[in-house]
Amino acid sequence: MRFKNFEDAVAVVTGGGMGLGEALCEELGRRGATVVVADIDGEAARRVAERLAHAGTPAAAVPVDVANQIEVVKLIENTVSEYGRIDYMINNAGVAIGGDSRDLSMQQWRRVLDVDLLGVVHGTVHAYQAMARQGHGHIINVSSLSGLIPQPGNAAYCTSKHGIVGLSLSLRAEGVDLGVKVSAACPGDMKTKIYDNMVVVNMPREQVATLSRRTHYLMPQMSAEAAARAILRGADRNRPLIVFPAVVRVIWHLYRRFPGLFYRVNVHRMRLFRQLRADQSETL
């Protein structure tokens, strides 16, 4: 089934209560889709859904913890029961916990993997099964530039995002004969609250702000609204990987062409990163 520019489609967006997820919900609404706003923050999801409904978009809010498989199954089953189908599943929910890997506890590793990777697996697998039964659908998994290149100082997040890319490209080949499309979006840095909410272990909040400013200098941020348009444009063209903006595509190309150079750059970056650690008793 082909939807022209998402018109009349039924779309589920996880992490839809803020940031990129909220922008995706609003852009889908402008394009004529019915939007199911799913978020662990039920009140945030409700606010987005009410704003969409006020603008004339059919919308529903569902509180969902994507790390909880049962909740994700109910989300998809209830969507199909209510609307008769699920046309787009956008797995966007995520958390960020960074730092020197010596400083991260296994609990913190599990938190990132449970939400950023298994949360996407939950949404992907169960939406894939529903879409295979109905004979059509498109799953869009939000990864990152960190899913394409290594990112020292953010190993747990990077592990999850690489996993999303591998899952998406593998399932894309499986799903083609079943009518199911799968894409992975790999954006660069965005103007969202991710740095406000991000935890960097053993690093004071003011140092996190310094680190983010350095990142923004090298890679200017794009708005969540522009990112949402880029993702939906890429999905409409059925791109396997939606890599944007242009500077991210350049970085990805250079990494594949010069992996040794990137390794040396990353070693240098990690040395600078360690200078900001609160605990300087061990610097190597």
Tab-separated table of C-alpha atoms in Angstrom:
chain	number	residue	atom	x	y	z
A	1	MET	CA	0.000	0.000	0.000
A	2	ARG	CA	1.407	3.342	-1.049
A	3	PHE	CA	0.564	6.552	0.808
A	4	LYS	CA	1.283	9.757	-1.052
A	5	ASN	CA	3.315	11.881	1.339
A	6	PHE	CA	1.804	10.022	4.346
A	7	GLU	CA	-1.733	11.200	3.631
A	8	ASP	CA	-4.368	8.997	5.351
A	9	ALA	CA	-1.658	6.771	6.873
A	10	VAL	CA	-1.750	5.459	10.452
A	11	ALA	CA	1.568	6.230	12.141
A	12	VAL	CA	2.902	5.368	15.600
A	13	VAL	CA	5.759	7.458	16.995
A	14	THR	CA	7.584	6.413	20.171
A	15	GLY	CA	9.251	9.146	22.159
A	16	GLY	CA	6.606	11.398	20.618
A	17	GLY	CA	6.187	13.684	23.615
A	18	MET	CA	9.196	15.922	23.010
A	19	GLY	CA	12.129	16.767	20.757
A	20	LEU	CA	12.452	14.935	17.461
A	21	GLY	CA	9.508	12.661	18.258
A	22	GLU	CA	7.225	15.624	18.815
A	23	ALA	CA	8.426	17.215	15.571
A	24	LEU	CA	7.769	13.952	13.704
A	25	CYS	CA	4.217	13.817	15.092
A	26	GLU	CA	3.553	17.394	14.026
A	27	GLU	CA	5.000	16.873	10.549
A	28	LEU	CA	2.983	13.678	10.070
A	29	GLY	CA	-0.119	15.587	11.106
A	30	ARG	CA	0.575	18.322	8.581
A	31	ARG	CA	0.853	15.636	5.893
A	32	GLY	CA	-2.548	14.176	6.714
A	33	ALA	CA	-1.655	11.125	8.790
A	34	THR	CA	-3.435	9.757	11.837
A	35	VAL	CA	-0.850	9.910	14.637
A	36	VAL	CA	-0.463	7.750	17.736
A	37	VAL	CA	1.799	9.642	20.131
A	38	ALA	CA	3.567	7.154	22.418
A	39	ASP	CA	5.837	8.295	25.227
A	40	ILE	CA	6.920	7.177	28.682
A	41	ASP	CA	5.733	10.619	29.825
A	42	GLY	CA	1.992	10.185	29.351
A	43	GLU	CA	1.257	13.837	30.097
A	44	ALA	CA	3.703	15.007	27.412
A	45	ALA	CA	2.135	12.594	24.925
A	46	ARG	CA	-1.326	13.911	25.827
A	47	ARG	CA	-0.265	17.526	25.263
A	48	VAL	CA	1.130	16.722	21.812
A	49	ALA	CA	-1.946	14.693	20.845
A	50	GLU	CA	-4.299	17.466	22.002
A	51	ARG	CA	-2.385	20.051	20.018
A	52	LEU	CA	-2.560	17.849	16.930
A	53	ALA	CA	-6.287	17.256	17.417
A	54	HIS	CA	-6.880	20.987	17.820
A	55	ALA	CA	-5.183	21.469	14.419
A	56	GLY	CA	-7.480	18.866	12.853
A	57	THR	CA	-5.205	15.812	12.992
A	58	PRO	CA	-6.699	12.541	14.261
A	59	ALA	CA	-4.409	11.733	17.182
A	60	ALA	CA	-4.199	9.583	20.294
A	61	ALA	CA	-1.814	9.600	23.241
A	62	VAL	CA	-0.500	6.365	24.750
A	63	PRO	CA	1.857	6.153	27.763
A	64	VAL	CA	4.463	3.523	26.865
A	65	ASP	CA	7.804	2.424	28.252
A	66	VAL	CA	9.498	0.942	25.183
A	67	ALA	CA	11.800	-1.099	27.420
A	68	ASN	CA	8.695	-3.013	28.511
A	69	GLN	CA	7.857	-5.503	25.773
A	70	ILE	CA	4.304	-6.068	27.018
A	71	GLU	CA	3.514	-2.359	26.787
A	72	VAL	CA	4.856	-2.178	23.233
A	73	VAL	CA	2.814	-5.230	22.182
A	74	LYS	CA	-0.328	-3.579	23.585
A	75	LEU	CA	0.510	-0.337	21.783
A	76	ILE	CA	0.675	-2.085	18.419
A	77	GLU	CA	-2.271	-4.401	19.017
A	78	ASN	CA	-4.477	-1.537	20.182
A	79	THR	CA	-3.464	0.594	17.191
A	80	VAL	CA	-4.430	-2.177	14.767
A	81	SER	CA	-7.661	-2.808	16.685
A	82	GLU	CA	-8.609	0.890	16.695
A	83	TYR	CA	-7.612	1.859	13.150
A	84	GLY	CA	-7.583	-1.476	11.331
A	85	ARG	CA	-3.899	-1.323	10.461
A	86	ILE	CA	-0.518	0.200	11.253
A	87	ASP	CA	1.175	1.810	8.255
A	88	TYR	CA	4.236	3.438	9.846
A	89	MET	CA	6.098	2.550	13.014
A	90	ILE	CA	8.677	5.161	13.969
A	91	ASN	CA	10.919	3.934	16.794
A	92	ASN	CA	12.393	7.127	18.132
A	93	ALA	CA	12.464	6.865	21.951
A	94	GLY	CA	15.909	6.938	23.493
A	95	VAL	CA	18.135	7.922	26.406
A	96	ALA	CA	21.760	9.037	26.558
A	97	ILE	CA	24.299	8.085	29.223
A	98	GLY	CA	27.918	8.800	28.346
A	99	GLY	CA	31.300	8.924	29.975
A	100	ASP	CA	34.555	7.026	30.195
A	101	SER	CA	33.498	3.381	30.004
A	102	ARG	CA	35.400	2.659	33.244
A	103	ASP	CA	32.925	4.917	35.024
A	104	LEU	CA	29.662	3.430	33.747
A	105	SER	CA	27.952	0.832	35.925
A	106	MET	CA	26.342	-2.226	34.393
A	107	GLN	CA	23.003	-0.762	35.482
A	108	GLN	CA	23.695	2.287	33.320
A	109	TRP	CA	24.761	0.093	30.403
A	110	ARG	CA	21.534	-1.896	30.736
A	111	ARG	CA	19.428	1.265	30.895
A	112	VAL	CA	20.830	2.504	27.588
A	113	LEU	CA	20.591	-0.896	25.899
A	114	ASP	CA	17.094	-1.565	27.270
A	115	VAL	CA	15.689	1.681	25.855
A	116	ASP	CA	17.871	2.543	22.870
A	117	LEU	CA	18.322	-0.949	21.453
A	118	LEU	CA	15.806	-3.373	22.958
A	119	GLY	CA	13.131	-0.672	22.893
A	120	VAL	CA	13.669	-0.420	19.138
A	121	VAL	CA	13.748	-4.215	18.832
A	122	HIS	CA	10.411	-4.444	20.659
A	123	GLY	CA	8.776	-1.887	18.385
A	124	THR	CA	10.360	-3.275	15.242
A	125	VAL	CA	9.661	-6.974	15.764
A	126	HIS	CA	6.039	-6.606	16.813
A	127	ALA	CA	5.230	-3.982	14.180
A	128	TYR	CA	6.975	-6.165	11.590
A	129	GLN	CA	4.760	-9.119	12.489
A	130	ALA	CA	1.603	-7.006	12.239
A	131	MET	CA	2.713	-5.468	8.940
A	132	ALA	CA	3.617	-8.860	7.474
A	133	ARG	CA	0.122	-10.089	8.278
A	134	GLN	CA	-1.510	-7.098	6.611
A	135	GLY	CA	0.893	-7.171	3.662
A	136	HIS	CA	2.298	-3.660	3.918
A	137	GLY	CA	3.971	-1.190	6.247
A	138	HIS	CA	7.110	0.827	6.840
A	139	ILE	CA	9.286	0.746	9.966
A	140	ILE	CA	11.542	3.753	10.523
A	141	ASN	CA	14.163	3.351	13.239
A	142	VAL	CA	15.941	6.441	14.508
A	143	SER	CA	19.646	5.765	14.909
A	144	SER	CA	22.350	8.427	14.695
A	145	LEU	CA	25.703	9.285	13.176
A	146	SER	CA	26.864	7.245	16.193
A	147	GLY	CA	25.342	4.225	14.471
A	148	LEU	CA	27.740	4.656	11.554
A	149	ILE	CA	31.029	5.650	13.177
A	150	PRO	CA	32.660	4.973	16.574
A	151	GLN	CA	32.150	7.516	19.348
A	152	PRO	CA	34.538	7.162	22.305
A	153	GLY	CA	33.097	8.550	25.511
A	154	ASN	CA	29.656	7.341	24.478
A	155	ALA	CA	30.195	3.611	24.011
A	156	ALA	CA	26.847	2.373	25.351
A	157	TYR	CA	24.867	4.775	23.162
A	158	CYS	CA	27.080	3.992	20.173
A	159	THR	CA	26.591	0.243	20.707
A	160	SER	CA	22.820	0.711	20.648
A	161	LYS	CA	22.819	2.914	17.571
A	162	HIS	CA	25.054	0.523	15.610
A	163	GLY	CA	22.666	-2.263	16.584
A	164	ILE	CA	19.730	-0.297	15.199
A	165	VAL	CA	21.447	0.082	11.827
A	166	GLY	CA	22.276	-3.635	11.676
A	167	LEU	CA	18.734	-4.609	12.660
A	168	SER	CA	17.160	-2.276	10.123
A	169	LEU	CA	19.295	-3.289	7.151
A	170	SER	CA	18.926	-6.997	7.953
A	171	LEU	CA	15.158	-6.810	8.356
A	172	ARG	CA	14.840	-4.682	5.229
A	173	ALA	CA	16.015	-7.620	3.115
A	174	GLU	CA	13.736	-10.016	4.983
A	175	GLY	CA	10.679	-7.833	4.640
A	176	VAL	CA	10.747	-6.873	0.969
A	177	ASP	CA	8.801	-9.939	-0.216
A	178	LEU	CA	6.276	-9.444	2.575
A	179	GLY	CA	5.520	-5.852	1.635
A	180	VAL	CA	7.319	-4.440	4.677
A	181	LYS	CA	9.858	-1.638	4.266
A	182	VAL	CA	12.499	-0.813	6.863
A	183	SER	CA	14.680	2.297	7.072
A	184	ALA	CA	17.158	3.653	9.590
A	185	ALA	CA	17.551	7.398	10.106
A	186	CYS	CA	21.031	8.609	11.049
A	187	PRO	CA	20.895	12.315	11.877
A	188	GLY	CA	23.645	14.514	13.184
A	189	ASP	CA	23.324	16.874	16.128
A	190	MET	CA	19.934	18.460	16.749
A	191	LYS	CA	18.560	21.352	18.789
A	192	THR	CA	16.634	19.282	21.324
A	193	LYS	CA	16.806	18.818	25.091
A	194	ILE	CA	19.040	15.769	24.771
A	195	TYR	CA	22.025	17.608	26.298
A	196	ASP	CA	19.841	18.888	29.149
A	197	ASN	CA	18.744	15.329	29.913
A	198	MET	CA	21.987	13.541	29.061
A	199	VAL	CA	23.973	11.978	31.880
A	200	VAL	CA	27.756	11.981	31.521
A	201	VAL	CA	29.175	9.919	34.357
A	202	ASN	CA	31.934	11.501	36.451
A	203	MET	CA	31.616	14.829	34.683
A	204	PRO	CA	30.137	18.009	36.205
A	205	ARG	CA	27.124	19.514	34.427
A	206	GLU	CA	29.076	22.644	33.427
A	207	GLN	CA	31.702	20.450	31.771
A	208	VAL	CA	28.979	18.639	29.818
A	209	ALA	CA	27.882	22.049	28.535
A	210	THR	CA	31.476	22.802	27.512
A	211	LEU	CA	31.699	19.471	25.712
A	212	SER	CA	28.431	20.092	23.863
A	213	ARG	CA	29.618	23.536	22.743
A	214	ARG	CA	32.753	21.949	21.252
A	215	THR	CA	30.584	19.424	19.435
A	216	HIS	CA	28.297	22.137	18.081
A	217	TYR	CA	31.286	24.110	16.814
A	218	LEU	CA	32.422	21.148	14.724
A	219	MET	CA	28.914	20.064	13.728
A	220	PRO	CA	26.251	22.795	13.779
A	221	GLN	CA	22.903	21.710	15.153
A	222	MET	CA	19.773	21.429	13.031
A	223	SER	CA	16.280	21.945	14.316
A	224	ALA	CA	14.089	18.989	15.251
A	225	GLU	CA	11.561	20.227	12.688
A	226	ALA	CA	14.123	20.142	9.866
A	227	ALA	CA	15.251	16.685	10.993
A	228	ALA	CA	11.660	15.409	10.989
A	229	ARG	CA	11.161	16.643	7.429
A	230	ALA	CA	14.407	14.981	6.326
A	231	ILE	CA	13.409	11.659	7.894
A	232	LEU	CA	9.941	11.625	6.339
A	233	ARG	CA	11.352	12.694	2.973
A	234	GLY	CA	13.840	9.822	3.085
A	235	ALA	CA	11.153	7.366	4.169
A	236	ASP	CA	8.850	8.516	1.387
A	237	ARG	CA	11.673	7.660	-1.023
A	238	ASN	CA	12.195	4.326	0.769
A	239	ARG	CA	15.851	5.003	1.573
A	240	PRO	CA	17.549	2.173	3.502
A	241	LEU	CA	19.700	4.695	5.394
A	242	ILE	CA	18.541	8.276	5.821
A	243	VAL	CA	21.808	10.056	6.604
A	244	PHE	CA	21.674	13.825	7.099
A	245	PRO	CA	22.569	16.664	6.967
A	246	ALA	CA	25.257	16.897	4.297
A	247	VAL	CA	28.099	17.292	6.805
A	248	VAL	CA	27.134	13.929	8.358
A	249	ARG	CA	27.278	12.222	4.967
A	250	VAL	CA	30.725	13.734	4.437
A	251	ILE	CA	31.943	12.503	7.845
A	252	TRP	CA	30.543	9.021	7.176
A	253	HIS	CA	32.237	8.918	3.752
A	254	LEU	CA	35.571	10.058	5.192
A	255	TYR	CA	35.386	7.455	7.964
A	256	ARG	CA	34.882	4.663	5.438
A	257	ARG	CA	37.687	6.033	3.264
A	258	PHE	CA	40.183	6.790	6.036
A	259	PRO	CA	39.445	4.575	9.089
A	260	GLY	CA	43.009	4.848	10.394
A	261	LEU	CA	42.836	8.637	10.436
A	262	PHE	CA	39.535	8.535	12.314
A	263	TYR	CA	41.047	6.157	14.857
A	264	ARG	CA	43.844	8.624	15.604
A	265	VAL	CA	41.353	11.504	15.818
A	266	ASN	CA	39.197	9.494	18.229
A	267	VAL	CA	42.188	8.683	20.429
A	268	HIS	CA	42.966	12.413	20.609
A	269	ARG	CA	39.311	13.227	21.328
A	270	MET	CA	39.239	10.733	24.184
A	271	ARG	CA	42.340	12.278	25.725
A	272	LEU	CA	40.648	15.671	25.645
A	273	PHE	CA	37.468	14.099	27.026
A	274	ARG	CA	39.349	12.627	29.995
A	275	GLN	CA	40.679	16.059	30.909
A	276	LEU	CA	37.106	16.992	31.852
A	277	ARG	CA	36.560	14.015	34.167
A	278	ALA	CA	35.800	14.941	37.750
A	279	ASP	CA	38.021	12.131	39.048
A	280	GLN	CA	41.539	12.736	37.827
A	281	SER	CA	43.127	10.029	40.002
A	282	GLU	CA	43.267	7.835	36.897
A	283	THR	CA	43.767	9.604	33.600
A	284	LEU	CA	44.890	6.710	31.451
